[in-house]
Amino acid sequence: MIENNNFYKFIERFKNKEFPSFNLNSYLEVNNPYSFCFRVSDDSMLQFSLQKGDIVVCRHDLEPKKGDLIVIYMNGGMKVWKKEDDIQPILIEYCIKVTNPRSSDPEGYFVGVVCSMFRSVTKLQEKIKKRRENSSKK
C-alpha cells in the first residue's frame, strides 16, 4: 500500500484549523429575524432551477428589484416568480398584494425575496443511481 503524504498533510492542516473559518449563519443570514426557509414540495418551480426537496432561504425585509426571485403566497402555498416591471405591489392593510399578468395565478401576497437555496443531496444521489442503473442495463 502506497501512502499519500499530501493527503496526510491536508488532514493535519484540517486538524490544526489552518483553514479560514466560515460562519454559515452569517453568509445565509438565517439568524436574521426577517429570514425564513421552506422546502420545495413539487417540481413546479423548475423554471427557476428549484427542484422538489430543495430548501429556499428568503428574506421578508428586502425590497425586490427587477430580476430577483420573489416568493408569493397563493392558494395555500408558496410560489416563486421572477420580479419584472409588470409585477406591481399594492399595499393592502398589513399585506402586500402583487399581481402578475403573465402568470396563470395572477394574484398573490408578497412573502419575501429568495436569498439562497440548498439542493437536496438525496435527490442528487437518486439521479446518479438511476443513471448507473440505466447504463448497466444497456
C-alpha atoms as a printed R data frame, in Angstrom:
    type eleno elety resid chain resno       x      y       z
1   ATOM     1    CA   MET     A     1   0.000  0.000   0.000
2   ATOM     2    CA   ILE     A     2   1.389  3.379  -1.044
3   ATOM     3    CA   GLU     A     3   0.800  6.214   1.398
4   ATOM     4    CA   ASN     A     4  -0.125  9.614   0.047
5   ATOM     5    CA   ASN     A     5   1.852 12.173   2.066
6   ATOM     6    CA   ASN     A     6  -0.088 15.092   0.569
7   ATOM     7    CA   PHE     A     7  -3.334 13.660   1.925
8   ATOM     8    CA   TYR     A     8  -1.887 13.372   5.416
9   ATOM     9    CA   LYS     A     9  -0.556 16.927   5.232
10  ATOM    10    CA   PHE     A    10  -4.031 18.064   4.248
11  ATOM    11    CA   ILE     A    11  -5.562 16.237   7.215
12  ATOM    12    CA   GLU     A    12  -3.003 17.754   9.597
13  ATOM    13    CA   ARG     A    13  -3.830 21.242   8.314
14  ATOM    14    CA   PHE     A    14  -7.503 20.486   8.846
15  ATOM    15    CA   LYS     A    15  -6.907 19.215  12.393
16  ATOM    16    CA   ASN     A    16  -4.803 22.259  13.242
17  ATOM    17    CA   LYS     A    17  -7.513 24.565  11.850
18  ATOM    18    CA   GLU     A    18  -5.213 26.321   9.434
19  ATOM    19    CA   PHE     A    19  -8.137 26.904   7.083
20  ATOM    20    CA   PRO     A    20 -10.060 30.176   7.248
21  ATOM    21    CA   SER     A    21 -13.193 29.935   9.371
22  ATOM    22    CA   PHE     A    22 -16.583 30.266   7.729
23  ATOM    23    CA   ASN     A    23 -19.813 31.101   9.522
24  ATOM    24    CA   LEU     A    24 -22.717 29.665   7.519
25  ATOM    25    CA   ASN     A    25 -25.303 31.622   9.544
26  ATOM    26    CA   SER     A    26 -23.738 34.964   8.665
27  ATOM    27    CA   TYR     A    27 -23.472 34.001   4.998
28  ATOM    28    CA   LEU     A    28 -27.099 32.898   4.704
29  ATOM    29    CA   GLU     A    29 -28.405 35.443   7.219
30  ATOM    30    CA   VAL     A    30 -30.643 32.734   8.691
31  ATOM    31    CA   ASN     A    31 -30.382 34.320  12.146
32  ATOM    32    CA   ASN     A    32 -31.936 37.498  10.760
33  ATOM    33    CA   PRO     A    33 -35.433 37.932  12.282
34  ATOM    34    CA   TYR     A    34 -36.857 38.511   8.795
35  ATOM    35    CA   SER     A    35 -35.410 35.290   7.348
36  ATOM    36    CA   PHE     A    36 -37.300 32.061   6.844
37  ATOM    37    CA   CYS     A    37 -36.910 28.819   4.915
38  ATOM    38    CA   PHE     A    38 -39.284 26.496   3.123
39  ATOM    39    CA   ARG     A    39 -38.879 23.182   1.325
40  ATOM    40    CA   VAL     A    40 -39.977 22.893  -2.306
41  ATOM    41    CA   SER     A    41 -42.749 20.280  -2.377
42  ATOM    42    CA   ASP     A    42 -43.020 19.629  -6.121
43  ATOM    43    CA   ASP     A    43 -41.329 20.352  -9.441
44  ATOM    44    CA   SER     A    44 -43.499 23.375 -10.320
45  ATOM    45    CA   MET     A    45 -40.531 25.753  -9.855
46  ATOM    46    CA   LEU     A    46 -38.125 24.032 -12.270
47  ATOM    47    CA   GLN     A    47 -38.079 27.134 -14.482
48  ATOM    48    CA   PHE     A    48 -36.188 28.825 -11.619
49  ATOM    49    CA   SER     A    49 -33.887 25.776 -11.090
50  ATOM    50    CA   LEU     A    50 -35.715 24.844  -7.873
51  ATOM    51    CA   GLN     A    51 -36.388 21.113  -7.594
52  ATOM    52    CA   LYS     A    52 -38.547 19.075  -5.267
53  ATOM    53    CA   GLY     A    53 -36.738 18.742  -1.913
54  ATOM    54    CA   ASP     A    54 -34.654 21.932  -2.238
55  ATOM    55    CA   ILE     A    55 -34.671 24.354   0.683
56  ATOM    56    CA   VAL     A    56 -35.186 28.014  -0.198
57  ATOM    57    CA   VAL     A    57 -33.941 30.771   2.139
58  ATOM    58    CA   CYS     A    58 -35.908 34.037   1.926
59  ATOM    59    CA   ARG     A    59 -35.809 37.494   3.459
60  ATOM    60    CA   HIS     A    60 -39.027 39.404   4.099
61  ATOM    61    CA   ASP     A    61 -37.319 42.744   4.781
62  ATOM    62    CA   LEU     A    62 -35.703 43.189   1.359
63  ATOM    63    CA   GLU     A    63 -37.294 45.243  -1.383
64  ATOM    64    CA   PRO     A    64 -37.385 43.192  -4.580
65  ATOM    65    CA   LYS     A    65 -35.560 44.548  -7.598
66  ATOM    66    CA   LYS     A    66 -36.095 43.653 -11.244
67  ATOM    67    CA   GLY     A    67 -34.744 40.156 -11.896
68  ATOM    68    CA   ASP     A    68 -34.973 38.984  -8.249
69  ATOM    69    CA   LEU     A    69 -36.825 35.790  -7.417
70  ATOM    70    CA   ILE     A    70 -39.704 36.617  -5.096
71  ATOM    71    CA   VAL     A    71 -41.848 34.287  -3.007
72  ATOM    72    CA   ILE     A    72 -45.606 34.695  -3.274
73  ATOM    73    CA   TYR     A    73 -48.247 33.105  -1.042
74  ATOM    74    CA   MET     A    74 -51.280 31.973  -3.016
75  ATOM    75    CA   ASN     A    75 -53.852 29.194  -2.863
76  ATOM    76    CA   GLY     A    76 -52.470 27.918   0.461
77  ATOM    77    CA   GLY     A    77 -48.863 27.516  -0.706
78  ATOM    78    CA   MET     A    78 -45.675 29.266  -1.779
79  ATOM    79    CA   LYS     A    79 -44.808 30.076  -5.391
80  ATOM    80    CA   VAL     A    80 -41.777 31.735  -6.902
81  ATOM    81    CA   TRP     A    81 -41.994 34.477  -9.515
82  ATOM    82    CA   LYS     A    82 -39.263 36.480 -11.176
83  ATOM    83    CA   LYS     A    83 -39.738 40.190 -10.420
84  ATOM    84    CA   GLU     A    84 -40.390 42.106 -13.614
85  ATOM    85    CA   ASP     A    85 -41.663 45.623 -14.242
86  ATOM    86    CA   ASP     A    86 -45.246 44.467 -14.765
87  ATOM    87    CA   ILE     A    87 -45.431 42.787 -11.329
88  ATOM    88    CA   GLN     A    88 -46.833 45.588  -9.214
89  ATOM    89    CA   PRO     A    89 -47.052 45.503  -5.390
90  ATOM    90    CA   ILE     A    90 -50.116 47.060  -3.768
91  ATOM    91    CA   LEU     A    91 -50.180 47.633  -0.005
92  ATOM    92    CA   ILE     A    92 -53.461 46.409   1.496
93  ATOM    93    CA   GLU     A    93 -53.531 46.953   5.267
94  ATOM    94    CA   TYR     A    94 -50.592 44.858   6.513
95  ATOM    95    CA   CYS     A    95 -50.281 42.682   3.389
96  ATOM    96    CA   ILE     A    96 -48.561 43.458   0.131
97  ATOM    97    CA   LYS     A    97 -50.660 42.102  -2.709
98  ATOM    98    CA   VAL     A    98 -48.910 41.530  -6.042
99  ATOM    99    CA   THR     A    99 -50.283 40.915  -9.497
100 ATOM   100    CA   ASN     A   100 -48.551 39.148 -12.371
101 ATOM   101    CA   PRO     A   101 -50.318 39.344 -15.738
102 ATOM   102    CA   ARG     A   102 -48.021 36.617 -17.154
103 ATOM   103    CA   SER     A   103 -48.978 34.007 -14.537
104 ATOM   104    CA   SER     A   104 -51.838 31.506 -14.621
105 ATOM   105    CA   ASP     A   105 -52.403 32.531 -10.974
106 ATOM   106    CA   PRO     A   106 -52.223 36.318 -11.421
107 ATOM   107    CA   GLU     A   107 -52.580 37.431  -7.768
108 ATOM   108    CA   GLY     A   108 -50.852 36.603  -4.530
109 ATOM   109    CA   TYR     A   109 -49.249 38.098  -1.442
110 ATOM   110    CA   PHE     A   110 -45.569 39.049  -1.282
111 ATOM   111    CA   VAL     A   111 -43.708 36.941   1.276
112 ATOM   112    CA   GLY     A   112 -40.027 37.604   0.589
113 ATOM   113    CA   VAL     A   113 -37.018 37.694  -1.715
114 ATOM   114    CA   VAL     A   114 -35.059 34.496  -2.375
115 ATOM   115    CA   CYS     A   115 -31.540 34.839  -0.898
116 ATOM   116    CA   SER     A   116 -30.155 31.344  -1.386
117 ATOM   117    CA   MET     A   117 -31.059 27.727  -1.935
118 ATOM   118    CA   PHE     A   118 -29.873 24.323  -0.742
119 ATOM   119    CA   ARG     A   119 -30.027 21.413  -3.155
120 ATOM   120    CA   SER     A   120 -31.192 18.152  -1.647
121 ATOM   121    CA   VAL     A   121 -28.263 15.712  -1.644
122 ATOM   122    CA   THR     A   122 -30.584 12.715  -1.624
123 ATOM   123    CA   LYS     A   123 -32.180 13.981  -4.844
124 ATOM   124    CA   LEU     A   124 -28.752 14.118  -6.500
125 ATOM   125    CA   GLN     A   125 -27.902 10.651  -5.197
126 ATOM   126    CA   GLU     A   126 -31.155  9.284  -6.653
127 ATOM   127    CA   LYS     A   127 -30.319 10.755 -10.084
128 ATOM   128    CA   ILE     A   128 -26.826  9.223 -10.017
129 ATOM   129    CA   LYS     A   129 -28.251  5.845  -9.004
130 ATOM   130    CA   LYS     A   130 -30.815  5.940 -11.860
131 ATOM   131    CA   ARG     A   131 -28.093  6.820 -14.386
132 ATOM   132    CA   ARG     A   132 -25.937  3.935 -13.202
133 ATOM   133    CA   GLU     A   133 -28.870  1.505 -13.381
134 ATOM   134    CA   ASN     A   134 -29.775  2.674 -16.890
135 ATOM   135    CA   SER     A   135 -26.181  2.420 -18.115
136 ATOM   136    CA   SER     A   136 -25.768 -1.082 -16.648
137 ATOM   137    CA   LYS     A   137 -28.934 -2.276 -18.456
138 ATOM   138    CA   LYS     A   138 -27.518 -1.310 -21.861
